[in-house]
PDB file of C-alpha atoms in Angstrom:
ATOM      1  CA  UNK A   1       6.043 -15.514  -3.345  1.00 58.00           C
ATOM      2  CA  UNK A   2       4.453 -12.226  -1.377  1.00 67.00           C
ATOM      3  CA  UNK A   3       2.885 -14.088   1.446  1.00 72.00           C
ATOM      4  CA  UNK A   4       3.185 -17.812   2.601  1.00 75.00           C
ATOM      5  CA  UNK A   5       1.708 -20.728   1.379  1.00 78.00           C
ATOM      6  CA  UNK A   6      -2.237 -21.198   2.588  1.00 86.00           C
ATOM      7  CA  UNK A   7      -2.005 -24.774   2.278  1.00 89.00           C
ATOM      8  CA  UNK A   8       0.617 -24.333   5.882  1.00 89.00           C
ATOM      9  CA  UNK A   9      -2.020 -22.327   7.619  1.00 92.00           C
ATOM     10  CA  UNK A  10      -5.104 -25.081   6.654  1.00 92.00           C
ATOM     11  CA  UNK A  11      -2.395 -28.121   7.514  1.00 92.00           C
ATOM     12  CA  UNK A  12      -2.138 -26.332  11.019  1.00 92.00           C
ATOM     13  CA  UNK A  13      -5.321 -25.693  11.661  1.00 94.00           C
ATOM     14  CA  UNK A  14      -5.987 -29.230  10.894  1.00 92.00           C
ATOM     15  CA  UNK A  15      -8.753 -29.819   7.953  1.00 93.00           C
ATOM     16  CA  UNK A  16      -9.300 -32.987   7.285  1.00 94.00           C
ATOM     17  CA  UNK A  17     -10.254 -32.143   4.026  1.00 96.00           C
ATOM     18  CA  UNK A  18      -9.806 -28.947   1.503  1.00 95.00           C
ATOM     19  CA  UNK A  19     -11.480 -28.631  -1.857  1.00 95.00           C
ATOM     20  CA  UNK A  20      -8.928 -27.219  -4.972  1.00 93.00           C
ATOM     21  CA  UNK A  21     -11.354 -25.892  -7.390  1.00 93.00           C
ATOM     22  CA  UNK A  22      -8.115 -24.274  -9.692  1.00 90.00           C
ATOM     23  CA  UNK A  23      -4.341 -25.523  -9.198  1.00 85.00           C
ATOM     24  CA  UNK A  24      -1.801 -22.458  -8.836  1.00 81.00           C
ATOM     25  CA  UNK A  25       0.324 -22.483 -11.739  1.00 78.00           C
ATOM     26  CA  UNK A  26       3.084 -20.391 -10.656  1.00 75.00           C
ATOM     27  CA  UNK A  27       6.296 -22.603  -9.999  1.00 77.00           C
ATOM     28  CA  UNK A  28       6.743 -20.560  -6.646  1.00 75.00           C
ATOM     29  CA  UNK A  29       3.072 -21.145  -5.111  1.00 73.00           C
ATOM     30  CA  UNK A  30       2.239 -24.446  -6.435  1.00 79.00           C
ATOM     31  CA  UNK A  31       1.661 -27.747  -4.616  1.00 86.00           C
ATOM     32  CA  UNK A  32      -0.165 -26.680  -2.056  1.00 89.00           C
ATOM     33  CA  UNK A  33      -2.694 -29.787  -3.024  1.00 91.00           C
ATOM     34  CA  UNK A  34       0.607 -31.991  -2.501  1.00 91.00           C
ATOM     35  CA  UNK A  35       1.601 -30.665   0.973  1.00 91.00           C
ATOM     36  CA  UNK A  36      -1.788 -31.677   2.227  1.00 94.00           C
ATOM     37  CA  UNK A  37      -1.820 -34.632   0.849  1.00 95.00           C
ATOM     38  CA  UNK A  38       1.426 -35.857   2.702  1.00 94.00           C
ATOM     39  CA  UNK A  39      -0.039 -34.272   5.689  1.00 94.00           C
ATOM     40  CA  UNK A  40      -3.232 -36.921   5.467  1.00 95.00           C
ATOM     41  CA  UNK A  41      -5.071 -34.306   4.170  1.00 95.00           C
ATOM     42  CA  UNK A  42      -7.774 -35.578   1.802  1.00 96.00           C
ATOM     43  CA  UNK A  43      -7.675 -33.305  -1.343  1.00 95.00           C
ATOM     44  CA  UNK A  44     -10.398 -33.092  -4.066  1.00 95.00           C
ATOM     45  CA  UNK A  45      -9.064 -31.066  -7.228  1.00 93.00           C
ATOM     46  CA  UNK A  46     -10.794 -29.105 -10.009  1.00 91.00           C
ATOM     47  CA  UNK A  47     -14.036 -29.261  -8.376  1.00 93.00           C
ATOM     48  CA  UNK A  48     -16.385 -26.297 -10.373  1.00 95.00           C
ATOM     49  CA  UNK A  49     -12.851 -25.383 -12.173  1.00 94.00           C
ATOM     50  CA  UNK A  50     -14.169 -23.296 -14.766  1.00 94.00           C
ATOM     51  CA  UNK A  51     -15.924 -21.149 -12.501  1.00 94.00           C
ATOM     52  CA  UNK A  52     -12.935 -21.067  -9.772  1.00 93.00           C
ATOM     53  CA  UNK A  53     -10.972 -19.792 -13.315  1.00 91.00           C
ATOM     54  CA  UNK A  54     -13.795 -17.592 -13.946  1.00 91.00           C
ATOM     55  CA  UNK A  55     -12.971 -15.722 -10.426  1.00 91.00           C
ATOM     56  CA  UNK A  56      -9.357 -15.834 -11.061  1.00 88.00           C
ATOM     57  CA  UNK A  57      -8.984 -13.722 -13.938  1.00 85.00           C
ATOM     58  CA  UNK A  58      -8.437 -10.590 -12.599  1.00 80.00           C
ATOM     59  CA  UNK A  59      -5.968 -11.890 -10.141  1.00 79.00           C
ATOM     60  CA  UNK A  60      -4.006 -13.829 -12.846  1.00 80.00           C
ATOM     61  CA  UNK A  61      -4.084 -10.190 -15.287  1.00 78.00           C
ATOM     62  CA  UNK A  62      -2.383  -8.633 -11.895  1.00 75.00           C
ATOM     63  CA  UNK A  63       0.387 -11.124 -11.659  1.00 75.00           C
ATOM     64  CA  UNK A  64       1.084 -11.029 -15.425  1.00 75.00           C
ATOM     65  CA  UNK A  65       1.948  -7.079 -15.869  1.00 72.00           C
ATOM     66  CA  UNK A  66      -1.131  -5.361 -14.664  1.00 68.00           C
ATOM     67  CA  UNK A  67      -4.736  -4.820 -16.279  1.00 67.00           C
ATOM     68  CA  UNK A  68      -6.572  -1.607 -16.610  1.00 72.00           C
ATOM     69  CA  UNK A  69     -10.502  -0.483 -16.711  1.00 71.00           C
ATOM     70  CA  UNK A  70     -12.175   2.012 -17.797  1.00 74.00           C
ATOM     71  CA  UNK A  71     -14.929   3.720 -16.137  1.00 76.00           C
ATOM     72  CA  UNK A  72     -16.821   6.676 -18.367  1.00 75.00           C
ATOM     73  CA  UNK A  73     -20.086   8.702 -16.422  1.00 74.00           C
ATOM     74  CA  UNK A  74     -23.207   8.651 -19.302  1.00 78.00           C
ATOM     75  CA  UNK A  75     -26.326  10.229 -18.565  1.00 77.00           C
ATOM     76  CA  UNK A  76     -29.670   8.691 -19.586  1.00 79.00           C
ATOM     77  CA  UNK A  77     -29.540   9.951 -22.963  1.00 81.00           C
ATOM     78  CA  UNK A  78     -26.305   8.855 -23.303  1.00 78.00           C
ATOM     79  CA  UNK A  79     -24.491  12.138 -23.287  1.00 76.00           C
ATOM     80  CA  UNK A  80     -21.181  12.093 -21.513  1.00 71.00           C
ATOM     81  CA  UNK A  81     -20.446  15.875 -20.540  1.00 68.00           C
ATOM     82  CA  UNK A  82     -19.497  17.780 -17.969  1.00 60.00           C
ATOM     83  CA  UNK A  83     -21.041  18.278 -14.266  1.00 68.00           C
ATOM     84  CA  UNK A  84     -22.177  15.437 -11.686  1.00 75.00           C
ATOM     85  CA  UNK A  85     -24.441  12.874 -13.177  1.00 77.00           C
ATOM     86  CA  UNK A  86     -23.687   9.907 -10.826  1.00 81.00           C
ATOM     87  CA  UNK A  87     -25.356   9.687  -7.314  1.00 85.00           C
ATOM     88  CA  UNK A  88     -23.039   9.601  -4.049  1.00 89.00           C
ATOM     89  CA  UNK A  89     -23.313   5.802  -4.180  1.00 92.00           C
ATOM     90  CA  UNK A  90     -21.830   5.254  -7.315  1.00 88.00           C
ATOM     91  CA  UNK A  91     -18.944   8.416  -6.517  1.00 89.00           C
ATOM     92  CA  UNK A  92     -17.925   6.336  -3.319  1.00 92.00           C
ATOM     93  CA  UNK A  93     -17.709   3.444  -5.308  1.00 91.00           C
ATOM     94  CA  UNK A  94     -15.460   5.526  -7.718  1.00 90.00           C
ATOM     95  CA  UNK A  95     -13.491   6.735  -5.420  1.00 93.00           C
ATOM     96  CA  UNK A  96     -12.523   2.884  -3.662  1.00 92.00           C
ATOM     97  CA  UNK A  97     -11.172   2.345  -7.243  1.00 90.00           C
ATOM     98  CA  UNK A  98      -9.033   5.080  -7.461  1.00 91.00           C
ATOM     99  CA  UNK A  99      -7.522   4.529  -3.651  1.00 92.00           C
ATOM    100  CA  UNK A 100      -6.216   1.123  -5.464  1.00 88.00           C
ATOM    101  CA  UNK A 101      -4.995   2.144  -8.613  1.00 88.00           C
ATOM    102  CA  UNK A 102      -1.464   3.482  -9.598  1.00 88.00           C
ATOM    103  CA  UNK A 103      -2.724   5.472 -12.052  1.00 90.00           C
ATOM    104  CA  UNK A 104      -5.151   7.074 -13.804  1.00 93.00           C
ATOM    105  CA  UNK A 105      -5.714   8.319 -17.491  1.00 92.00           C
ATOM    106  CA  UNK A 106      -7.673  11.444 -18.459  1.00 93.00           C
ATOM    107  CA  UNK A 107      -7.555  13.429 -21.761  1.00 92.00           C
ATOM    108  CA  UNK A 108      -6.361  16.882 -21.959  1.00 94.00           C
ATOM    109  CA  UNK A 109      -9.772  18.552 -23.033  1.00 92.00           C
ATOM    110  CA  UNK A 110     -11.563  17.007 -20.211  1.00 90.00           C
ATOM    111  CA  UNK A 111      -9.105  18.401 -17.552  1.00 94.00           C
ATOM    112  CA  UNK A 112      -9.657  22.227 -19.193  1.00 95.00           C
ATOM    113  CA  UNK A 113     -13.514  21.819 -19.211  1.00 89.00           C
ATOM    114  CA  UNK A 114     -14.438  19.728 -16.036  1.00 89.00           C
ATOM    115  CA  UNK A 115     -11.727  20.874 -13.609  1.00 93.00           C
ATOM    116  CA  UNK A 116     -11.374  17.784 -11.604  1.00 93.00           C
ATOM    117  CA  UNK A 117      -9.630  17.033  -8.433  1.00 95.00           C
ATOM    118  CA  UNK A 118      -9.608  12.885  -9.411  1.00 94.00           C
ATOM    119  CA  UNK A 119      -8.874  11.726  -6.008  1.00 94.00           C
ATOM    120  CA  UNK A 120     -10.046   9.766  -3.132  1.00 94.00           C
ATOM    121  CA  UNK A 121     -11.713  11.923  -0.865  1.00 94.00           C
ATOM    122  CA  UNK A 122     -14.558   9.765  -0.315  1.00 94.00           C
ATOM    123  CA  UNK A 123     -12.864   7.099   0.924  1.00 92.00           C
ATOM    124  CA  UNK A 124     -10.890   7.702   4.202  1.00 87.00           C
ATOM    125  CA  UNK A 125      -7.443   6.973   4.964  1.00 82.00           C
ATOM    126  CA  UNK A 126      -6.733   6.410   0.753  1.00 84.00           C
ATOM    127  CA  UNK A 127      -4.027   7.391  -1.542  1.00 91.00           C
ATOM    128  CA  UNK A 128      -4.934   9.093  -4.599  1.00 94.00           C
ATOM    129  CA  UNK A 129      -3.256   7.882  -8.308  1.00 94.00           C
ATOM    130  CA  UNK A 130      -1.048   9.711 -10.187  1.00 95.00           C
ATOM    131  CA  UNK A 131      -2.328  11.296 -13.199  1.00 95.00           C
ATOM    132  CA  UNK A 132      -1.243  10.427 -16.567  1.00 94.00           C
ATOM    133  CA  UNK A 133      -2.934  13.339 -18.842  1.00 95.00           C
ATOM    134  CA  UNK A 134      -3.147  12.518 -22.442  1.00 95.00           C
ATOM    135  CA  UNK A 135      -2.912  15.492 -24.541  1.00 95.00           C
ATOM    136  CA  UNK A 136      -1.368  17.176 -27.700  1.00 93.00           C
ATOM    137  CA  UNK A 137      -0.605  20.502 -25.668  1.00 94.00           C
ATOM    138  CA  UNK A 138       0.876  20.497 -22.388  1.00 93.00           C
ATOM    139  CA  UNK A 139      -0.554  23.824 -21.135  1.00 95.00           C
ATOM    140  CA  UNK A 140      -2.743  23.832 -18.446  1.00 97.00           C
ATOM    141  CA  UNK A 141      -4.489  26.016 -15.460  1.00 96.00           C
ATOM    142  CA  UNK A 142      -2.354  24.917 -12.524  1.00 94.00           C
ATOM    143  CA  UNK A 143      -5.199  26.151 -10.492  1.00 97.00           C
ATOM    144  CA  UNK A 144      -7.439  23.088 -11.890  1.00 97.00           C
ATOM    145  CA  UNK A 145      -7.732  20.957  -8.540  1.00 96.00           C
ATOM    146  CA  UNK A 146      -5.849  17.534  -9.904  1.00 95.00           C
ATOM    147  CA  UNK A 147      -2.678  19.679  -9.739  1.00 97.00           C
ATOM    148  CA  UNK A 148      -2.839  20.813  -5.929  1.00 96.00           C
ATOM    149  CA  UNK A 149      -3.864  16.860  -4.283  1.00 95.00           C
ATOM    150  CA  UNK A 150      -0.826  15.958  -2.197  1.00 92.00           C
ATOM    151  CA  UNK A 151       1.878  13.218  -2.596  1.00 91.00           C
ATOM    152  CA  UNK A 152       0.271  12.387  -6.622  1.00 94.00           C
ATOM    153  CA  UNK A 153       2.603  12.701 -10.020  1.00 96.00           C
ATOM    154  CA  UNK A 154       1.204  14.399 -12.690  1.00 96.00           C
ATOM    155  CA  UNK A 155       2.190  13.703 -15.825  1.00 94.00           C
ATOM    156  CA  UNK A 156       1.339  14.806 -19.203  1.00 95.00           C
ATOM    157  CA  UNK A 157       2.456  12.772 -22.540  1.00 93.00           C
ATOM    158  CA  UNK A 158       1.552  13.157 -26.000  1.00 93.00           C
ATOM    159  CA  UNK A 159       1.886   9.582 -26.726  1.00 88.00           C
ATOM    160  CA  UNK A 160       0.268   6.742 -24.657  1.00 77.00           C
ATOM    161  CA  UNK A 161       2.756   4.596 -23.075  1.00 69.00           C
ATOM    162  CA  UNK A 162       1.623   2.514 -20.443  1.00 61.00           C
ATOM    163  CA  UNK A 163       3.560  -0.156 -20.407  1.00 60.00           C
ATOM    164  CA  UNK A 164       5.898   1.261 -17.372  1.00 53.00           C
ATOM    165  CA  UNK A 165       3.366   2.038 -15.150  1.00 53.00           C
ATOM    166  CA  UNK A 166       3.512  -1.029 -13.067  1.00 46.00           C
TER     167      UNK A 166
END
């Protein structure tokens, strides 16, 4: 209901035929398929479907309330601790995710011993997510570097409750 209907643009442009491999089942964006097809379009539907669902799936989690990932650093030897342990490859790649999140979760103990900053630095022109801190106390160094990045909410709760972040 965001943008316009694809099925206009590919009418216009004048394909004689389009492929459907997955039919849109919101009530707003379908019958795309049908448009074409009174347009002379020739329409072929559910072509590789299961794949075409396949690629959906995070795009259908979005529309339905959100989804969340989580990402955890692991050396070798499969210790998680503090420090750098990923190369600048793998931190740019980190940092694209954050520039699209809304938020991001981080325990209390891990903000008093790493110190992050959490943002998006890497990535030009990006917005950095807000910062939902899980921990039992709610005292922290306001000097640690996640408190001082610019236009972000920090928040700290004792109790997970994400189901308002959207």
């Amino acid at each position: 209901g965001k943008t316009p209907p694809c099925a206009n643009l590919l009418k216009e442009l004048g394909f004689s035929e389009v492929i459907i491999g997955s039919r849109d089942e919101n009530k707003i964006a379908s019958g795309g398929g049908n448009l074409l097809q009174s347009a002379g379009v020739r329409v072929k539907f559910g072509i590789l479907k299961e794949r075409c669902d396949k690629l959906l799936e995070p795009f259908l989690a979005y529309q339905n309330g959100g989804f969340s990932f989580l990402k955890i650093a692991i050396s070798k030897n499969g210790v998680a601790s503090g420090g750098i342990i990923t190369n600048e490859l793998s931190r740019t790649h980190v940092h694209k995710l954050r520039s699209v999140i809304d938020a991001l979760v981080i325990g209390g103990n891990t903000v008093r011993t790493d110190r992050p900053k959490l943002d998006s630095r890497l990535v030009s022109g990006s917005k950095n997510p807000d910062i939902i801190i899980y921990s039992r106390s709610d005292k922290f160094d306001e000097t640690i570097p996640l408190f001082s990045v610019p236009d972000r909410k920090v928040s700290v709760q004792k109790e997970l409750d994400l189901k308002g972040l959207s």
